[in-house]
XYZ file of C-alpha atoms in Angstrom:
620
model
C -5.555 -1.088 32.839
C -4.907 1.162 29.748
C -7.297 3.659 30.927
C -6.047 4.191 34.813
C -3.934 7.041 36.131
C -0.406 6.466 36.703
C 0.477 6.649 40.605
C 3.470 9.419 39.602
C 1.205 11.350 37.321
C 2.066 15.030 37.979
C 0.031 18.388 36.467
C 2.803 20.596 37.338
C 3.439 22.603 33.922
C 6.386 22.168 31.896
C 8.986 25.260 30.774
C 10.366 25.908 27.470
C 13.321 27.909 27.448
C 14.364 29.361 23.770
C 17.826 31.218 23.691
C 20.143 32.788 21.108
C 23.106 32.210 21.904
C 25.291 33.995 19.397
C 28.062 36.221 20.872
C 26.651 39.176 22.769
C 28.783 41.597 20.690
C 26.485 40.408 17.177
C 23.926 42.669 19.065
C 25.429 46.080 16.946
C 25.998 44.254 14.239
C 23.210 44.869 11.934
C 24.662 44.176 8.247
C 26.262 40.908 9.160
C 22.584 39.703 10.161
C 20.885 40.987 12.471
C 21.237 37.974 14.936
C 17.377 38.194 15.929
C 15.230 35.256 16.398
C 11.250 35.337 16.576
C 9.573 32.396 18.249
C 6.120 31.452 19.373
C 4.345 28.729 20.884
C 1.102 27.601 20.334
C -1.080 24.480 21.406
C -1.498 21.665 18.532
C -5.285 22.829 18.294
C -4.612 26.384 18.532
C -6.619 28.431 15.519
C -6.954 32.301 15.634
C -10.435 32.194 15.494
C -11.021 30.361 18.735
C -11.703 32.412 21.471
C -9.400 31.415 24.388
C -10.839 31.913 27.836
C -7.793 30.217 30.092
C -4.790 32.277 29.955
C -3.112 28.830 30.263
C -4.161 27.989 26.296
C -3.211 31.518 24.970
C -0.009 31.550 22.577
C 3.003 32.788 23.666
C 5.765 34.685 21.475
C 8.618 37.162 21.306
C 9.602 38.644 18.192
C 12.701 40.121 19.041
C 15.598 37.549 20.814
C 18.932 39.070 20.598
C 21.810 37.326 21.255
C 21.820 36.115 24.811
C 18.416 36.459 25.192
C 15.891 33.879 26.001
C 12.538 33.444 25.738
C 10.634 31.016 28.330
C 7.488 30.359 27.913
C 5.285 28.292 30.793
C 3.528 24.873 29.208
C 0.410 24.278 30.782
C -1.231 20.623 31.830
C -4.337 22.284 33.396
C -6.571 18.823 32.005
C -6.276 15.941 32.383
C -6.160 14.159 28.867
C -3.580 11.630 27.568
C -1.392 13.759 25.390
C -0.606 17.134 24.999
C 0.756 18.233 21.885
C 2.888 22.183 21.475
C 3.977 23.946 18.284
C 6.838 25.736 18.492
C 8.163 28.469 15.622
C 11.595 29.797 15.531
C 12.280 32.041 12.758
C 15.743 33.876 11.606
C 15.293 37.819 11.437
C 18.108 37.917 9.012
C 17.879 40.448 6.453
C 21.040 41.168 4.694
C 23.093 38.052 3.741
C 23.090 34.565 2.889
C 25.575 33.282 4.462
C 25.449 34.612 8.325
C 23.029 31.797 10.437
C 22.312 31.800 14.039
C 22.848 29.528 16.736
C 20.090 28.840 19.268
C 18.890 26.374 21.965
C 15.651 24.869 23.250
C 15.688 23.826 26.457
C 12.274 22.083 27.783
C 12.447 21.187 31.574
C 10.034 20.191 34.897
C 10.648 23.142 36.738
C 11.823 26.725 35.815
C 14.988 26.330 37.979
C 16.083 23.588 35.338
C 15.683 25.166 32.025
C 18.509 27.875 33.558
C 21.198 25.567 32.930
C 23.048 27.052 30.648
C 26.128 25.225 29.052
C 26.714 25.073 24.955
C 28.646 22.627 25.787
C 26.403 20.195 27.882
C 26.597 16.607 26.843
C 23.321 15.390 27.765
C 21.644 17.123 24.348
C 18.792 15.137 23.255
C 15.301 13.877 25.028
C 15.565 12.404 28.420
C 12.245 11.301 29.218
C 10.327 8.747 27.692
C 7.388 10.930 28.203
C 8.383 13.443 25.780
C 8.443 13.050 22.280
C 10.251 15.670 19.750
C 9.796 15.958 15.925
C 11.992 18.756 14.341
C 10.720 19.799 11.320
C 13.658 21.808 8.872
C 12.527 24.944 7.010
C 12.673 21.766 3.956
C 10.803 19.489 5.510
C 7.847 23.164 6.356
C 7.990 23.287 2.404
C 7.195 20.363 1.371
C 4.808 18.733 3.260
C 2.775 18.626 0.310
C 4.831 16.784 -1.669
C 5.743 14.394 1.941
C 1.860 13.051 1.914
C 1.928 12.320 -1.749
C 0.971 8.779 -2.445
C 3.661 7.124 -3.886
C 1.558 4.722 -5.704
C -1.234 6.966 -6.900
C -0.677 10.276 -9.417
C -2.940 13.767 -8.279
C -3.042 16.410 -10.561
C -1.563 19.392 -9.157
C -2.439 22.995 -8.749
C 0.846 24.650 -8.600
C 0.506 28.026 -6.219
C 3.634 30.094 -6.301
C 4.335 33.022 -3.718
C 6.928 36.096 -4.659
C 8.558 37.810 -1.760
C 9.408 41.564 -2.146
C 12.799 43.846 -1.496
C 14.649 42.778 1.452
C 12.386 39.830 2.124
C 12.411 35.993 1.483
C 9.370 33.021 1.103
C 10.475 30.688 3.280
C 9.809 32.803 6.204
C 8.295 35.733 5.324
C 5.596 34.378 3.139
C 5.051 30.521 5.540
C 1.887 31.618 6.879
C -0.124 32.426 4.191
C 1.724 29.164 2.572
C -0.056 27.154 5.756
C -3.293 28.822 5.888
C -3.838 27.838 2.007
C -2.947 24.685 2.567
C -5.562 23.826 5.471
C -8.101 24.430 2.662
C -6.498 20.963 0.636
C -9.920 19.202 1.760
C -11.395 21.660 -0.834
C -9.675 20.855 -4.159
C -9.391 17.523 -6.262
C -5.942 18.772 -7.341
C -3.034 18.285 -4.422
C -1.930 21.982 -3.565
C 1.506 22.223 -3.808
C 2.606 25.879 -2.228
C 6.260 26.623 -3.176
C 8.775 29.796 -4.346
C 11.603 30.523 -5.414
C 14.544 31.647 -2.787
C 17.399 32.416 -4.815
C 16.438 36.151 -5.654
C 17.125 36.730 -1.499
C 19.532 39.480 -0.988
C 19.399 39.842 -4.450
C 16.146 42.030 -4.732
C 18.094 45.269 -6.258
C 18.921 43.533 -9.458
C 15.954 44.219 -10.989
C 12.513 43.276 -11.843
C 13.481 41.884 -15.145
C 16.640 39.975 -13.650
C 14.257 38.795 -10.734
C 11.362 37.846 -12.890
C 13.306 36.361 -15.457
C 14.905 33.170 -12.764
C 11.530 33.082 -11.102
C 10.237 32.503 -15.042
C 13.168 29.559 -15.136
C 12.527 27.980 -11.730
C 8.582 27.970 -12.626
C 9.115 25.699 -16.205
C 12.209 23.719 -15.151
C 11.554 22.534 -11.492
C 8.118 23.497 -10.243
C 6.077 22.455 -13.328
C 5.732 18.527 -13.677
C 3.368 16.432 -15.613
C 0.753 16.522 -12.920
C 0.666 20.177 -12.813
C -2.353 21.258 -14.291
C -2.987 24.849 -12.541
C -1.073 27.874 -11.462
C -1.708 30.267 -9.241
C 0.245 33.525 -8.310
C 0.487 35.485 -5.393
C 2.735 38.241 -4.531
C 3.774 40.556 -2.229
C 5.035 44.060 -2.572
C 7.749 43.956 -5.450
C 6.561 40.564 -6.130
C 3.808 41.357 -7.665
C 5.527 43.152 -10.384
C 8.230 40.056 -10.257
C 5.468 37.661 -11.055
C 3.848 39.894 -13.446
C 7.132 39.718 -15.566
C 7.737 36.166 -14.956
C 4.418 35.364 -16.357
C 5.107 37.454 -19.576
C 8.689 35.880 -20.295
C 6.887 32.096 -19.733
C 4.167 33.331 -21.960
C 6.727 34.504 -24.742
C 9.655 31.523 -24.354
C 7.205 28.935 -23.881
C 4.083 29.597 -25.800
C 2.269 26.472 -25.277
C 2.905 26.727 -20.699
C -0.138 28.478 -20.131
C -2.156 26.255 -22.671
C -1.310 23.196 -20.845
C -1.278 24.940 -17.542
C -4.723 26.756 -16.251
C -4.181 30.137 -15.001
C -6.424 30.687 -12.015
C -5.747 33.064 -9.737
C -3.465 36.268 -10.010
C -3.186 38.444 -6.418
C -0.845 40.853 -5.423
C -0.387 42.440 -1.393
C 0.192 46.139 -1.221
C 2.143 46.345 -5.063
C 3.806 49.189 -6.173
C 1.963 48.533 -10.058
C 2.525 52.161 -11.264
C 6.008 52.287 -9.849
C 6.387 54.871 -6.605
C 7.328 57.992 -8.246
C 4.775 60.235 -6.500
C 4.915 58.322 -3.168
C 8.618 59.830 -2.681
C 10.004 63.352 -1.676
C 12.036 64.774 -4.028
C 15.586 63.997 -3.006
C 14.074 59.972 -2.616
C 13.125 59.772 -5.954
C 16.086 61.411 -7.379
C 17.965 59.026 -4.830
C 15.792 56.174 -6.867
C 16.455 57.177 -9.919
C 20.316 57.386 -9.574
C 19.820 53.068 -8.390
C 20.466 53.811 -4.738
C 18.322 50.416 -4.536
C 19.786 49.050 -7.800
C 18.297 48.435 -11.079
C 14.948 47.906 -9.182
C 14.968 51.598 -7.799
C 15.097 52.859 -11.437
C 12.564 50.421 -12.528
C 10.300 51.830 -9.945
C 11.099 55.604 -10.256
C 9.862 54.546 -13.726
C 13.241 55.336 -15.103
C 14.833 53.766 -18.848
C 18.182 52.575 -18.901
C 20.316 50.152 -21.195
C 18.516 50.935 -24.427
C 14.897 50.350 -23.032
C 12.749 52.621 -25.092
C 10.463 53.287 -22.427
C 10.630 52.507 -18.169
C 9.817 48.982 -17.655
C 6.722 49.164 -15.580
C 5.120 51.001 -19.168
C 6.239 48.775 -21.308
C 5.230 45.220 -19.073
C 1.815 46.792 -18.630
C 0.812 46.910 -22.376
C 2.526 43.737 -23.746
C 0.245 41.280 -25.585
C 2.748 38.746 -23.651
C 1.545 39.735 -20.625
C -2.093 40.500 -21.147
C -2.981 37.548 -23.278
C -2.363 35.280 -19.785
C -3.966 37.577 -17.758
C -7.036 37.901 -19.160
C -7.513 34.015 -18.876
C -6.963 34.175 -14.863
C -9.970 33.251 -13.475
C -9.516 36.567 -10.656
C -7.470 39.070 -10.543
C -7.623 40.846 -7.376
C -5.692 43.415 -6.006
C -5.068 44.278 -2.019
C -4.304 47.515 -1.376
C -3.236 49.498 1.993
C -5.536 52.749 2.727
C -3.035 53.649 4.903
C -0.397 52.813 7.814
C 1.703 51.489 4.611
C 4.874 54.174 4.393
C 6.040 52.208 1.575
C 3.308 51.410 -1.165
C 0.788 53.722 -1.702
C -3.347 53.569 -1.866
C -3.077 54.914 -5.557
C 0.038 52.365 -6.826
C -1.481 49.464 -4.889
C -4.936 50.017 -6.180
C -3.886 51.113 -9.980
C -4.868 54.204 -9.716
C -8.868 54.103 -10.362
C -10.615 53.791 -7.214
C -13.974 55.163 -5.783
C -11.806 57.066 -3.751
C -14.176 59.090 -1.988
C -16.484 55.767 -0.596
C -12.922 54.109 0.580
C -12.581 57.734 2.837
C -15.939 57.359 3.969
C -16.067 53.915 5.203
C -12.755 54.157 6.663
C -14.691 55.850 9.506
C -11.890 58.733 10.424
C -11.949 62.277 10.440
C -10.027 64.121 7.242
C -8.374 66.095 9.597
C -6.537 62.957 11.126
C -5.872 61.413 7.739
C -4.578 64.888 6.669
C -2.282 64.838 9.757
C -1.126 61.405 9.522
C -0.640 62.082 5.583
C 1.635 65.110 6.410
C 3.933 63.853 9.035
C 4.385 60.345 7.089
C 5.244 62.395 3.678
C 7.029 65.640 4.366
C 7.645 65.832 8.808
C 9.520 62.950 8.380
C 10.642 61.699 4.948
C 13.751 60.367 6.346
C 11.399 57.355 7.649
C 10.195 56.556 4.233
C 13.553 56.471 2.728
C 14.850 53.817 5.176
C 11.785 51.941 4.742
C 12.237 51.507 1.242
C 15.687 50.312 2.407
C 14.549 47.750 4.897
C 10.885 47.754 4.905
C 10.728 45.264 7.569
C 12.416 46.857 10.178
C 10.576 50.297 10.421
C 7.284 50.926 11.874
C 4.989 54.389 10.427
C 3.788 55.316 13.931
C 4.611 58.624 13.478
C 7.246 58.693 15.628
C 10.915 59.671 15.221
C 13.119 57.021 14.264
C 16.344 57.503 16.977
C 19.932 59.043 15.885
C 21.007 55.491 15.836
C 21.783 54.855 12.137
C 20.853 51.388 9.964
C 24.831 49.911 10.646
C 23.822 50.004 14.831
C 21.770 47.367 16.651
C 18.464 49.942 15.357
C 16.428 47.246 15.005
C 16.172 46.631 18.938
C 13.505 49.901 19.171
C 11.706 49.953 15.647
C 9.554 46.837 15.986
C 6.016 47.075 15.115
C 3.450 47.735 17.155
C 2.781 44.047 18.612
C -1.380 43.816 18.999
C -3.193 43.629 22.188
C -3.545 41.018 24.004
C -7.164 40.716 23.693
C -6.781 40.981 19.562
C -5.032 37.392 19.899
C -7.326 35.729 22.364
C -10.970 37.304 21.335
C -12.378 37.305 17.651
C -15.208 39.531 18.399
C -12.385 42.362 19.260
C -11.204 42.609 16.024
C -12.710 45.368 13.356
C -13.320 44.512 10.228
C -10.769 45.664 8.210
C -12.020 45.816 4.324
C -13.211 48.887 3.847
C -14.178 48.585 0.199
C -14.482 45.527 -2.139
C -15.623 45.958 -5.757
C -14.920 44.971 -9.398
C -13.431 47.348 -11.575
C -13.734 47.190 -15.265
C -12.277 49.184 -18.267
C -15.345 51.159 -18.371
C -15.292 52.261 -15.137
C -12.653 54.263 -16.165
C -13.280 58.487 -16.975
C -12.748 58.677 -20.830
C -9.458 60.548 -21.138
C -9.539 64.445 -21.509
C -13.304 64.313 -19.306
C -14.363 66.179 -16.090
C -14.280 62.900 -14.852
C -10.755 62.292 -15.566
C -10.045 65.692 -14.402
C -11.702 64.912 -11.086
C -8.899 61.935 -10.555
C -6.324 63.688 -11.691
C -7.120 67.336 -9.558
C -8.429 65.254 -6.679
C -8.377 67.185 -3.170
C -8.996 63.787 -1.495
C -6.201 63.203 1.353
C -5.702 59.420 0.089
C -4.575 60.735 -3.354
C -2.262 63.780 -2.323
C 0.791 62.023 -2.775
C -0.247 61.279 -6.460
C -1.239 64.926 -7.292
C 1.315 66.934 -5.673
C 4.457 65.488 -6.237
C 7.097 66.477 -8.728
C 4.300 69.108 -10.432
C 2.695 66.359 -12.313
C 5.810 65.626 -13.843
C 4.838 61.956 -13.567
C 1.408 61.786 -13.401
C 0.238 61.195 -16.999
C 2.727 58.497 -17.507
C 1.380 56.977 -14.325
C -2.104 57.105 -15.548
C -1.360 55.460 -18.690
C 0.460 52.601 -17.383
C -3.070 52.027 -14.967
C -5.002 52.443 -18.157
C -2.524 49.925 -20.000
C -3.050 47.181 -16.898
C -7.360 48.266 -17.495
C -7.386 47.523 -20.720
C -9.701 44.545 -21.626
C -8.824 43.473 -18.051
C -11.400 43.294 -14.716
C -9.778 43.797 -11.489
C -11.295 43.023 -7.855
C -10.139 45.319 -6.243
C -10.075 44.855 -2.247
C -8.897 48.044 0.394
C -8.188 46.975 3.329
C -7.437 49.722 6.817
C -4.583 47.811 8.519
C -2.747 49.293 12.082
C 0.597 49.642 11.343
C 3.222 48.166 10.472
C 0.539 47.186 7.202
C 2.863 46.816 4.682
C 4.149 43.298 6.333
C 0.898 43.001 8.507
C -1.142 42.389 5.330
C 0.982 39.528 4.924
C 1.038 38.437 8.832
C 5.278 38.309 8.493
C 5.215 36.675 11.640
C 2.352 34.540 12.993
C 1.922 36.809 16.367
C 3.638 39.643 15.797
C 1.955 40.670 12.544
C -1.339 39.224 13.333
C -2.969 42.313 12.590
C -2.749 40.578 9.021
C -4.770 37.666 10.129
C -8.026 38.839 8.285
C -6.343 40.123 5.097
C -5.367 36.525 4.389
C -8.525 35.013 5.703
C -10.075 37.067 3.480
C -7.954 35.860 0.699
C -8.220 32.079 1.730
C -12.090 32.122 1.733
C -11.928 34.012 -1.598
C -9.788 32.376 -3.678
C -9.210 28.550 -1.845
C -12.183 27.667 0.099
C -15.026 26.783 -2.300
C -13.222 25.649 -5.675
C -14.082 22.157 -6.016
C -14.274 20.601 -9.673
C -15.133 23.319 -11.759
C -13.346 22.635 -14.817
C -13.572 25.453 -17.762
C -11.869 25.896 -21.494
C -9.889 29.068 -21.851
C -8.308 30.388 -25.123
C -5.098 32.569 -25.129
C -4.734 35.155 -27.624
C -1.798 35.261 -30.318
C 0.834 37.440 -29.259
C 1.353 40.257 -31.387
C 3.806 40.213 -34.240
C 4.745 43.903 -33.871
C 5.447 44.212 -30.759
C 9.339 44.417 -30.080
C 9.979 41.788 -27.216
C 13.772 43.103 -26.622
C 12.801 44.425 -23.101
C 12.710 40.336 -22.489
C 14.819 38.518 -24.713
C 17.370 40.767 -24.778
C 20.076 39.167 -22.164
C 20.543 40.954 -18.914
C 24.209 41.820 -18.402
C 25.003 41.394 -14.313
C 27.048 44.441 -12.906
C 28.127 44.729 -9.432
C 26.332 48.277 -9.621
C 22.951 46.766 -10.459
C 22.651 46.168 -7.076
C 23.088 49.902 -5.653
C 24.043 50.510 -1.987
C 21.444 48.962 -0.193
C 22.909 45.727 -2.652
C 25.800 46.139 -1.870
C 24.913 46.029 2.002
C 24.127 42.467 1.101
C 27.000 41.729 -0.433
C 29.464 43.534 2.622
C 27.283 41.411 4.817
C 28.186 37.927 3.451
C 31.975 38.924 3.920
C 31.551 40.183 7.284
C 29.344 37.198 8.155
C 32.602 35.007 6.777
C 34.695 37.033 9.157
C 32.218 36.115 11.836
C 32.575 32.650 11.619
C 35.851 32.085 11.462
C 36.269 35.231 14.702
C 33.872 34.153 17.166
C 33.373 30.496 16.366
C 34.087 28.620 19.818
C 33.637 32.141 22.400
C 30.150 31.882 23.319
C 29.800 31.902 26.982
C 30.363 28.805 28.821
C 28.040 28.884 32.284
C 28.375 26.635 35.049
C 26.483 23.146 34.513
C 23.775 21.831 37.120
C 22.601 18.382 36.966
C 18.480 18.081 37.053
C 17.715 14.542 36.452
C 14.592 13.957 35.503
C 13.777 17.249 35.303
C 15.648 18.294 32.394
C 13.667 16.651 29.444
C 14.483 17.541 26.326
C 17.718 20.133 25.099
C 19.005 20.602 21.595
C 20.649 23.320 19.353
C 20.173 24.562 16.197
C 21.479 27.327 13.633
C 18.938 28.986 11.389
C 20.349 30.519 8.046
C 19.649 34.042 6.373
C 16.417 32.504 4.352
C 15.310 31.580 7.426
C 15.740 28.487 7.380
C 17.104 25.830 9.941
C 20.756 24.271 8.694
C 21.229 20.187 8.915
């Protein structure tokens, strides 16, 4: 009978063994990778807004697997139910090349004794029950399951949704689960949501943010847009925001009719640095900026000119008619910004400047006195932690603490993690706060008229959250800061939504990693149910304006000539990182350790091994 127990039926849990088995020695070496993994598992039905009672259906994950490290992770079969179906997410930590990958194996056994057989070279690779079934999805196969569901016979219309990583980051990765959350709301839209970005600007951040824009601009007309497409959204993180913002601009001006065939609908950004981060930085950092220790990007966001541009970028892309003339036909423009626990972007950047500052201090519920400390020891105790954030923002954690004499070339990494939640913040809804601590439109004339008390009041302000902005540098760059928010105000609503993330917020806002940065869940809940969730078929006219005939457009026709000292240091860590990951694989290949073999039977199900690649994605 189809329905009757099998006589050898057995509840006895299953083990899952993840390990990276790169040479031990890759542990110090930080600019060829690093070699760290991140890896979770999760039931098929798991949804982090379930409240999970059994400790046997809570997730699992480690975000930090170095090499010859393992995760194991116990697989429960507490019911009794006809198939039980796990998720499992491994994830390169790779920052600094393209070219390094890393080699890891899952091992999924009966016992615990089993998955400890450890041999590279074992044989018996593959599944050996016919109880178990494995389907191995490729970072590819992740993006495009849109596109893998498409009818062949029947056309959709499209509404094309594309995601910008920041400096030091990547999409495919970085950016997957807000790509997967947006897509669960499909049942929501007439047009097929197709998520996608572009991943050849990785490691290559320091170019620029016209070089970056301008082959996101490319990739967006020649290989995303096709005849179904019909809307575009944008969405971007950090730098991205600004890389977007240009992208759109050089679109608008090489391909005039784009955005007439294509609906603008929704433009966010995630803790962007819109006025640059000039005020943000102590002294010797911005100097340090403006000379292009992080490239031609550094200078673009110490608002600094260079090669003929008659003004800093950020000034000039916040008052072009190329720009504004798309943006205005968005349907929302919203704007998340970091009170605090950023270390990177700050509250007055993020937020462009105009904010009701003194009802975002209020509601976030905390004494001035601890903001004041907080501000203090993040800005001037330890400024040595902000600069090597802005070099590798996703490695360093604004706890407060000191970061260890250990510099960026050792195995670092290994201590400054961030803060991993409690364990009752991934199994229990109700323990989570709510985190948006101020949600409003802003409009041109909420703005203080220039020259007013008003304006005075901003610009004088003895609020903690806008310190940075009105002590640094002697206002040197304050009224060119202010005008570049007023240029991105101008004839332009913004929602604009503050948010009071733990640390590390500048990647939690995006939840980086699923479980590890799940601090970030509500930020992009937030976003979903905002932007995704109730669209339905709303269709609408828009009109662009003309784009002005006196405006001079060289700041994005004019061709960008490549130099290997765009790039700065930090670019040309990348760059040393690719060679040394060369000389990696052609000096370790083949000296992994070879352990002694144990035969398990039946109890060894399922083994396999992989290499994940520097965009974190999984190589054929």
């Amino acid at each position: 009978m189809g329905d009757e127990i099998p006589s050898d039926l057995t509840l006895d849990s299953l083990w899952l063994k993840i390990k990276n088995i790169e040479n031990v020695t890759l542990r110090a070496a930080y600019l060829m990778g690093p070699y760290v993994l991140y890896a979770d598992v999760r039931s098929n039905d798991y949804h982090h807004d379930q409240r999970l009672f059994v400790s046997a259906d809570q997730p699992q994950f480690e975000s930090n697997i170095q090499p010859q490290q393992d995760f194991i992770a116990e697989l429960s079969l507490h019911n009794l139910k006809k198939r039980y179906v796990w998720v499992v997410d491994v994830a390169s930590q790779i920052l600094f090349t393209r070219q390094a990958s890393i080699n890891f194996a899952i091992t999924v056994g009966g016992s615990k004794e089993s998955i400890h057989t450890d041999n590279a070279t074992n044989p018996r690779l593959g599944v050996q029950s016919p109880r178990l079934k494995v389907d191995r999805l490729t970072t590819a196969d992740l993006w495009n399951t849109a596109l893998l569901s498409k009818s062949v016979s029947v056309k959709r219309k499209e509404h094309l949704i594309v995601l910008t990583h920041g400096l030091h980051s990547n999409v495919t990765s970085d950016l997957f689960y807000l790509k997967e959350q947006i897509e669960r709301t499909q049942s929501h839209h007439d047009e097929l949501l197709v998520v996608k970005g572009f991943t050849e600007n990785v490691c290559k951040t320091e170019k620029g943010i016209k070089w970056l824009g301008t082959r996101l601009a490319e990739h967006i007309v020649h290989n995303l847009r096709n005849e179904e497409t019909v809307k575009i959204s944008f969405i971007g993180h950090s730098l991205g925001g600004l890389v977007q913002s240009f992208a759109i601009a050089y679109i608008s001006y090489n391909y005039p009719t784009f955005f007439e065939n294509v609906e603008p609908v929704h433009f966010i950004t995630l803790a962007s640095p819109m006025l640059g981060t000039v005020s943000d930085n102590a002294v010797y950092i911005q100097r340090l900026l403006a000379m292009g220790i992080v490239g031609r990007t550094g200078q673009d966001l110490s608002l600094q000119s260079y090669n003929g541009l008659k003004q800093p970028l950020l000034q000039t892309l916040s008052k072009s008619s190329a720009l504004k003339r798309i943006l205005r036909c968005f349907r929302s423009r919203t704007l998340y910004a970091n009170a605090c626990n950023d270390g990177i972007v700050p509250l007055y950047t993020s937020a462009l400047l105009f904010l009701d500052y003194d009802d975002v201090l209020d509601k976030l519920g905390m004494d001035t006195e601890d903001i004041e400390t907080d501000f203090f020891q993040r800005n001037f105790v330890s400024p040595i932690t902000k600069a090597m954030n802005i070099l590798v923002p996703q490695r360093f954690s604004q706890n407060g603490t000191k970061i260890p004499v250990a510099s960026m070339f050792d195995s670092a990494y290994s201590v400054l993690i961030p803060p991993l939640p409690a364990k009752s913040y991934i199994t229990d809804p109700n323990t989570r706060k709510n985190v948006v601590v101020h949600d409003k439109m802003y409009t041109e004339k909420d703005l203080p008229d220039e020259q007013s008390p008003s304006q005075s009041g901003v610009m004088n302000s003895s609020n903690v959250l806008l310190r940075t902005f009105n002590l640094a540098f002697g206002g040197q760059y304050k009224n060119l800061e202010e005008q570049i928010a007023r240029n991105w105000h101008e004839g332009i609503d913004w929602r604009k939504v503050i948010i009071n993330l733990k640390p590390d917020a500048h990647n939690n806002i995006i939840t980086r990693r699923r479980f590890s940065n799940a601090y970030g869940w509500p930020i992009v809940d937030h976003l979903i149910e905002n932007h995704f969730s109730n669209e339905g078929n709303n269709t609408r006219t828009w009109k662009l304006d003309p784009i002005l005939k006196t405006e001079d457009f060289d700041w994005i026709v004019k061709p960008t000539v490549d130099s290997v000292f765009d790039v700065g240091p930090t670019g040309m860590i990348c760059t040393f990182g690719e060679m040394l990951g060369n000389l990696k694989s052609s000096t370790f290949e083949g000296i992994n350790e070879n352990l002694a073999t144990t035969s398990y039977d039946q109890e060894e199900l399922f083994k396999y091994e992989e290499r994940l690649d520097g965009n974190g994605g999984i190589l054929p």
